[in-house]
Coordinates of C-alpha atoms in Angstrom, one line a residue:
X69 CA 18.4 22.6 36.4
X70 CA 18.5 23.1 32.6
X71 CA 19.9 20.7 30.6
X72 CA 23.7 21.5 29.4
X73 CA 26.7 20.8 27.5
X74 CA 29.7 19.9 29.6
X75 CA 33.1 18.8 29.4
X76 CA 34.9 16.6 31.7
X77 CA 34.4 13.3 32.3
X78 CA 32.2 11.5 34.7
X79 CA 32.8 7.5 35.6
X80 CA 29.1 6.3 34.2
X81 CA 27.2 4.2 36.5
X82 CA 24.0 3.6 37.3
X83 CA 23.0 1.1 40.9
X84 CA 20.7 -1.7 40.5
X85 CA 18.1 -0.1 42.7
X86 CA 18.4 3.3 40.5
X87 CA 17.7 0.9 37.8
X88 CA 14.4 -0.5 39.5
X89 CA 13.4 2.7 40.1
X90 CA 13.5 3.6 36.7
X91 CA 11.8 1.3 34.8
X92 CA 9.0 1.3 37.7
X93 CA 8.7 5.0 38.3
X94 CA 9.7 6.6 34.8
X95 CA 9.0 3.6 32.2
X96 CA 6.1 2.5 34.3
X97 CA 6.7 -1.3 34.2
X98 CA 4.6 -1.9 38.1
X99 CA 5.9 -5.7 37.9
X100 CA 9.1 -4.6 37.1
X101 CA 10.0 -6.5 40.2
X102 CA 9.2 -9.5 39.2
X103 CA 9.9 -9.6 35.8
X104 CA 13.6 -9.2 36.8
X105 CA 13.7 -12.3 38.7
X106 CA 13.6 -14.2 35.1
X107 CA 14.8 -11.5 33.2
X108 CA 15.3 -12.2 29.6
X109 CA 13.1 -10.9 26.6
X110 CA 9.9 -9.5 28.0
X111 CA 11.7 -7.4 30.0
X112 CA 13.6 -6.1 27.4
X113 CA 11.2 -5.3 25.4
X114 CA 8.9 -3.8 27.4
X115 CA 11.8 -1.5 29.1
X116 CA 12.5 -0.8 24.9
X117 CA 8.8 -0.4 23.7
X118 CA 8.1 2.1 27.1
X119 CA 11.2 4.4 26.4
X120 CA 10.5 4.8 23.0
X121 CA 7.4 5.9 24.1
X122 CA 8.1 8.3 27.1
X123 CA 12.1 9.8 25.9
X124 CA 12.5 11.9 22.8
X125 CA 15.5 11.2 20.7
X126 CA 15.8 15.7 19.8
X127 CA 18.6 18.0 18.2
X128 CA 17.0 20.4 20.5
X129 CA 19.3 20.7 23.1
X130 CA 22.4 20.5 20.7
X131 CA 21.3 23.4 18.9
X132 CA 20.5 25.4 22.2
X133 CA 24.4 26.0 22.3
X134 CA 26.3 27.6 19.5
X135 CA 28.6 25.4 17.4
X136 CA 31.6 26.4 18.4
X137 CA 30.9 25.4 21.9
X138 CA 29.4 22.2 21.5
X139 CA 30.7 18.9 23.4
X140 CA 29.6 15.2 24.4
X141 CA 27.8 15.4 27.3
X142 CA 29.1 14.1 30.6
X143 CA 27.3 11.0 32.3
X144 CA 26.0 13.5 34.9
X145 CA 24.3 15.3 31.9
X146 CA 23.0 12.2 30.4
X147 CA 21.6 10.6 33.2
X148 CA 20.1 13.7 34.3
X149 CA 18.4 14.6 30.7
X150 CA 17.0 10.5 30.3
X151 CA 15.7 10.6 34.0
X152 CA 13.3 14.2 33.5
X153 CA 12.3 13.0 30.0
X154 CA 14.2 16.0 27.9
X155 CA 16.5 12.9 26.0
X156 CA 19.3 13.8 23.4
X157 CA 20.9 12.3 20.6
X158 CA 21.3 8.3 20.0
X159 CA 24.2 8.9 22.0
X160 CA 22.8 9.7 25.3
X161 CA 19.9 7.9 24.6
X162 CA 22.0 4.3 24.0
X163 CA 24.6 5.0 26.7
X164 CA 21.8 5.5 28.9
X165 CA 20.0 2.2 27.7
X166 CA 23.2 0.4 27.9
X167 CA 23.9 1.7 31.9
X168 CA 20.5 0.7 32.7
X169 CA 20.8 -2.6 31.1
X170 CA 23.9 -3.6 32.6
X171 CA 22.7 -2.6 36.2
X172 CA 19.5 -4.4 35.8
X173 CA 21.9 -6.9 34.9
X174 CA 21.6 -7.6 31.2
X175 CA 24.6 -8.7 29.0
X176 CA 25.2 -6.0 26.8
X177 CA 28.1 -4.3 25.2
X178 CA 28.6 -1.0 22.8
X179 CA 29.7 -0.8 19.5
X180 CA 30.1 1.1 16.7
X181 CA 27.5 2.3 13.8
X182 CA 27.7 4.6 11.0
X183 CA 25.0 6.2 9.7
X184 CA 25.4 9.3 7.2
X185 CA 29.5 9.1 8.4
X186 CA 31.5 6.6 9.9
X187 CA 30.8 5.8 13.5
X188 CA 28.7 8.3 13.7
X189 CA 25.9 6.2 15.8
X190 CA 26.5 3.7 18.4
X191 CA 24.2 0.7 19.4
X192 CA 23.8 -2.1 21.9
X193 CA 24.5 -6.1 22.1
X194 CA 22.5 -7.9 24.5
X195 CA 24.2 -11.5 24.8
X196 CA 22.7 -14.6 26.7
X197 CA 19.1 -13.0 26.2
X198 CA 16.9 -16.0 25.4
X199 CA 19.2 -18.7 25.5
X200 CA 23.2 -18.9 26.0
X201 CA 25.0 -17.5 23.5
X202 CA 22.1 -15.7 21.5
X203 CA 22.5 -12.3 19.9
X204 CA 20.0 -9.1 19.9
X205 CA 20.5 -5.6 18.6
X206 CA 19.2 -3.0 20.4
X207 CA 19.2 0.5 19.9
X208 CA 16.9 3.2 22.1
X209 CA 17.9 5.9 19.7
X210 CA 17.9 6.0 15.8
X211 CA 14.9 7.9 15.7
X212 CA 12.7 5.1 13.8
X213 CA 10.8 2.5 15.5
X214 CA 12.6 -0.3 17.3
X215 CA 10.4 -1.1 19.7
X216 CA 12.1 -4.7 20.4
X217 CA 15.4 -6.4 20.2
X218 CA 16.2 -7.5 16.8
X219 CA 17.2 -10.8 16.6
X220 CA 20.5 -11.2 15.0
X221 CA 20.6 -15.0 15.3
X222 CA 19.9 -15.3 11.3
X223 CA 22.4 -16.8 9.0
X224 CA 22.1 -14.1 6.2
X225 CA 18.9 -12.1 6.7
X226 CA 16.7 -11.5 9.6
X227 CA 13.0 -11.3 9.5
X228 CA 11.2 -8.2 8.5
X229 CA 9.8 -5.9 11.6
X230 CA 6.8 -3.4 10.6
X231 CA 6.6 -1.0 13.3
X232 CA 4.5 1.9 13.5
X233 CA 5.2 3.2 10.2
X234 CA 7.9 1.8 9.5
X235 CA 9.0 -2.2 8.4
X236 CA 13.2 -2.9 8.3
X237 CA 14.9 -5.5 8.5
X238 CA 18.4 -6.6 9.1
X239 CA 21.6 -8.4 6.5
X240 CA 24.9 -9.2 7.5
X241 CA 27.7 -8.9 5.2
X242 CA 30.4 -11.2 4.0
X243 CA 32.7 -7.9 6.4
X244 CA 31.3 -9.4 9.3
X245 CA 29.0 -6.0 9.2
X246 CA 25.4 -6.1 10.0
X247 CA 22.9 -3.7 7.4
X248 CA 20.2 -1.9 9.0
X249 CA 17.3 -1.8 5.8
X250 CA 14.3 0.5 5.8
X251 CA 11.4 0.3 3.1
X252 CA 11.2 3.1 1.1
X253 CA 9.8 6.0 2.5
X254 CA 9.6 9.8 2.3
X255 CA 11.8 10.2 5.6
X256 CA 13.9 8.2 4.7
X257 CA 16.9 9.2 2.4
X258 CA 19.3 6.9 0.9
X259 CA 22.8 7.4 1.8
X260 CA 24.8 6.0 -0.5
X261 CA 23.8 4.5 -4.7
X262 CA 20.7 2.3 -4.8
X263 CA 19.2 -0.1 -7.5
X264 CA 16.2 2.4 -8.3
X265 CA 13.8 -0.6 -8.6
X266 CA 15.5 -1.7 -4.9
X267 CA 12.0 -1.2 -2.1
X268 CA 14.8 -1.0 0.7
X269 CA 17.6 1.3 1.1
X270 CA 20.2 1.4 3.9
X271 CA 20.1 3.2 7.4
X272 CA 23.0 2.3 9.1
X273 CA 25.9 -0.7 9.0
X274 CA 26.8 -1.5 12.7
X275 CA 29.8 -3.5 13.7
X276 CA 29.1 -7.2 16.1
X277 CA 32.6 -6.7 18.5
X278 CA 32.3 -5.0 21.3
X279 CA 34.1 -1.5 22.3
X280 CA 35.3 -0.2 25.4
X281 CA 32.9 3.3 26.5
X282 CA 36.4 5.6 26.0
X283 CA 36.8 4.3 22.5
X284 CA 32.7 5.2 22.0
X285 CA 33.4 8.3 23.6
X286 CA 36.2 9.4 21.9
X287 CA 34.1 8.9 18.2
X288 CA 31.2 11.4 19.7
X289 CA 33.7 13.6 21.1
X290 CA 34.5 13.7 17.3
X291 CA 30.6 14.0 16.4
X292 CA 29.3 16.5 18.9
X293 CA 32.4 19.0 18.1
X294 CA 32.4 18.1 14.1
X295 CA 29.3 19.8 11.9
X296 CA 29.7 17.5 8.9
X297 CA 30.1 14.3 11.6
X298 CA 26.7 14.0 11.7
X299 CA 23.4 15.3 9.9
X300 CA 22.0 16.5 13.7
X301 CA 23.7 19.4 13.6
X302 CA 21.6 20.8 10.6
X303 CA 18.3 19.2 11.5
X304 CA 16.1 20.5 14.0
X305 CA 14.3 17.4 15.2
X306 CA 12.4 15.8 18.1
X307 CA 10.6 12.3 17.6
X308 CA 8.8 10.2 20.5
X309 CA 6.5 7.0 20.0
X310 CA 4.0 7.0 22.3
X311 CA 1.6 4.4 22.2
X312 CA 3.7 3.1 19.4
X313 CA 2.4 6.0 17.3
X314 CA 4.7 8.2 15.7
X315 CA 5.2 12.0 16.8
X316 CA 8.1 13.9 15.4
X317 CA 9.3 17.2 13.9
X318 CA 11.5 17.7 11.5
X319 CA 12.6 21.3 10.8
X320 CA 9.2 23.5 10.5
X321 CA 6.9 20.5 9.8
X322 CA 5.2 18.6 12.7
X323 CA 4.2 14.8 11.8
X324 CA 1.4 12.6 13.1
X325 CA 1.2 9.3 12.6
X326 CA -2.4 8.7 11.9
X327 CA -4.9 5.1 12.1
X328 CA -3.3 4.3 8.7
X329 CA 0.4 4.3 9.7
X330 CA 0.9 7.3 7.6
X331 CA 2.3 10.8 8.7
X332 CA 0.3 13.7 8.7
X333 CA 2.5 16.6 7.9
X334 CA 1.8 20.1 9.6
X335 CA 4.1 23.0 8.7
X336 CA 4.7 26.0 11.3
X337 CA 5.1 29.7 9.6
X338 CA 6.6 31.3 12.7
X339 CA 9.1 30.5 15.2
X340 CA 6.4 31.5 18.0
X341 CA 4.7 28.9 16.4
X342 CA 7.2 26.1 16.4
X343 CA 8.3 26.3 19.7
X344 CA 4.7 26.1 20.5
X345 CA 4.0 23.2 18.8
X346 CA 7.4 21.3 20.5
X347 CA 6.0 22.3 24.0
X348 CA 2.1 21.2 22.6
X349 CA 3.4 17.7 21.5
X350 CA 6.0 17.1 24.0
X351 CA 4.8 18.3 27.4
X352 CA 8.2 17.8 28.8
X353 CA 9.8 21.0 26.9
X354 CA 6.9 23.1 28.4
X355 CA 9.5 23.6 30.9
X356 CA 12.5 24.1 28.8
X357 CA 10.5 26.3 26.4
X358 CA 13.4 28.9 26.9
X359 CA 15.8 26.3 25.5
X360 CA 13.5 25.5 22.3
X361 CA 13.2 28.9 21.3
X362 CA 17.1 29.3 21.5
X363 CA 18.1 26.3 19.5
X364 CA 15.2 27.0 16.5
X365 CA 16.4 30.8 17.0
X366 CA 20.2 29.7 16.7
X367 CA 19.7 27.4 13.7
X368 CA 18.2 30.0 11.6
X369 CA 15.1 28.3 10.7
X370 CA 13.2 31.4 10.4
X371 CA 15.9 34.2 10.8
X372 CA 14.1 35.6 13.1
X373 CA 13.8 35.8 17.1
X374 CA 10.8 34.2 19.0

């Protein structure tokens, strides 16, 4: 079945043995077993580091339908798209995370994040990780390296994380608000005034209380159906890590991270082209090449037909 769009509204749930299976089968963690008989951070972040390497956060299937018709997708649609590998936007990516946490029996809870708009992102809590009443971020779908929880137990700012080719870090504000900081990099692009001799700039703000999955919902019901809600629905992207190497596209350009942590950029001329080089660099759309060549057809990226 090809991945869709749909409507109404599925009760999300996910069975502790679904949840093995996943991580065993799909993240391939073979001690999965008994890694959940203590649990705690290992786990975690090897479930995190594995699905950043195997599920694409993409616009691709969100373009696929014309705007007018656009919707958040159903848990049946989520499940289905994280399970063959096709992935979606940070929010099926995190809803997914935060089903399979909880059935694997994590504490975790959803809240609210803003990225280019308010509460346009959304982003797990995992509680009691380490030690009773510790605090970790995690989020399985921003599109940058977070290949671990983030430690939120800081007073004002956390350590600094360099992943692939990436390094952030994390502030919390005087609001109760938590700052998601990048270094300064060409992908990156500041979203609201910076000190110009400032080396980080701001992601995303995310909020520390936790919100109910109809009140999450009802925000992305907003995002998928809005076009300014969210910068996805004029960017034609797709980025995995595998090997905690960077492979994405943005637009026309494909980018590499190379033995330097840098990106090597690659521009398609062609549609043909483009839709080649999503199936080339993620084997998963080499079955759903009919669906890439009708979202980078119904964006307009080269006026043109494939």
């Amino acid at each position: 079945m090809k991945p869709t769009c749909m409507v109404f509204n599925v009760m999300m749930a996910m069975s502790r043995d679904e949840a093995l299976n996943y991580i065993s089968s799909n993240l391939n963690i073979p001690d999965a077993a008994n890694l959940l008989n203590v649990r705690g951070l290992h786990l975690l972040n090897k479930i995190l580091t594995s699905f950043h390497a195997r599920v694409p956060i993409q616009t691709i299937t969100l373009h696929a339908v014309p705007m007018k018709w656009r919707h958040r997708p159903n848990w049946v649609t989520v499940k289905e798209n994280v399970c063959c590998g096709v992935g979606g936007l940070c929010y099926e990516l995190n809803i997914f995370m935060f089903a399979l946490l909880s059935a694997l029996g994590f504490d975790v809870y959803l809240t609210k994040s803003s990225v280019s708009q308010p509460h346009n992102h959304v982003v797990i809590i995992a509680r009691n990780v380490a030690s009773p009443g510790d605090l970790f971020l995690v989020d399985a779908g921003c599109g940058f390296p977070t290949f671990q929880a983030v430690d939120l137990n800081f007073d004002l700012e956390s350590a600094e994380y360099c992943q692939s080719f990436l390094c952030y870090k994390l502030v919390k504000q005087s609001n109760g608000k938590v700052l998601r900081l990048h270094k300064r990099h060409s992908l990156v692009k500041s979203l609201e005034p910076n000190d110009a001799k400032s080396e980080w700039k701001r992601y995303y703000d995310f909020e520390l209380k936790p919100f109910s999955i109809e009140e999450i919902d009802e925000e992305f019901d907003r995002v998928f159906e809005t076009y300014t809600a969210t910068t996805s629905h004029a960017i034609f992207r797709c980025t995995m890590f595998p090997g905690q190497r960077a492979c994405a596209i943005r637009n026309k350009v494909v980018l590499v991270e190379n033995d330097t942590k840098e990106l090597d950029g690659t521009e398609y001329e062609t549609s043909a082209d483009l839709v080649n080089a999503v199936c080339g660099h993620f084997p998963v759309f080499q079955e759903y090449r009919a669906l890439v060549s009708k979202a980078v057809n119904t964006l307009g990226l080269f006026n043109k037909s494939v």
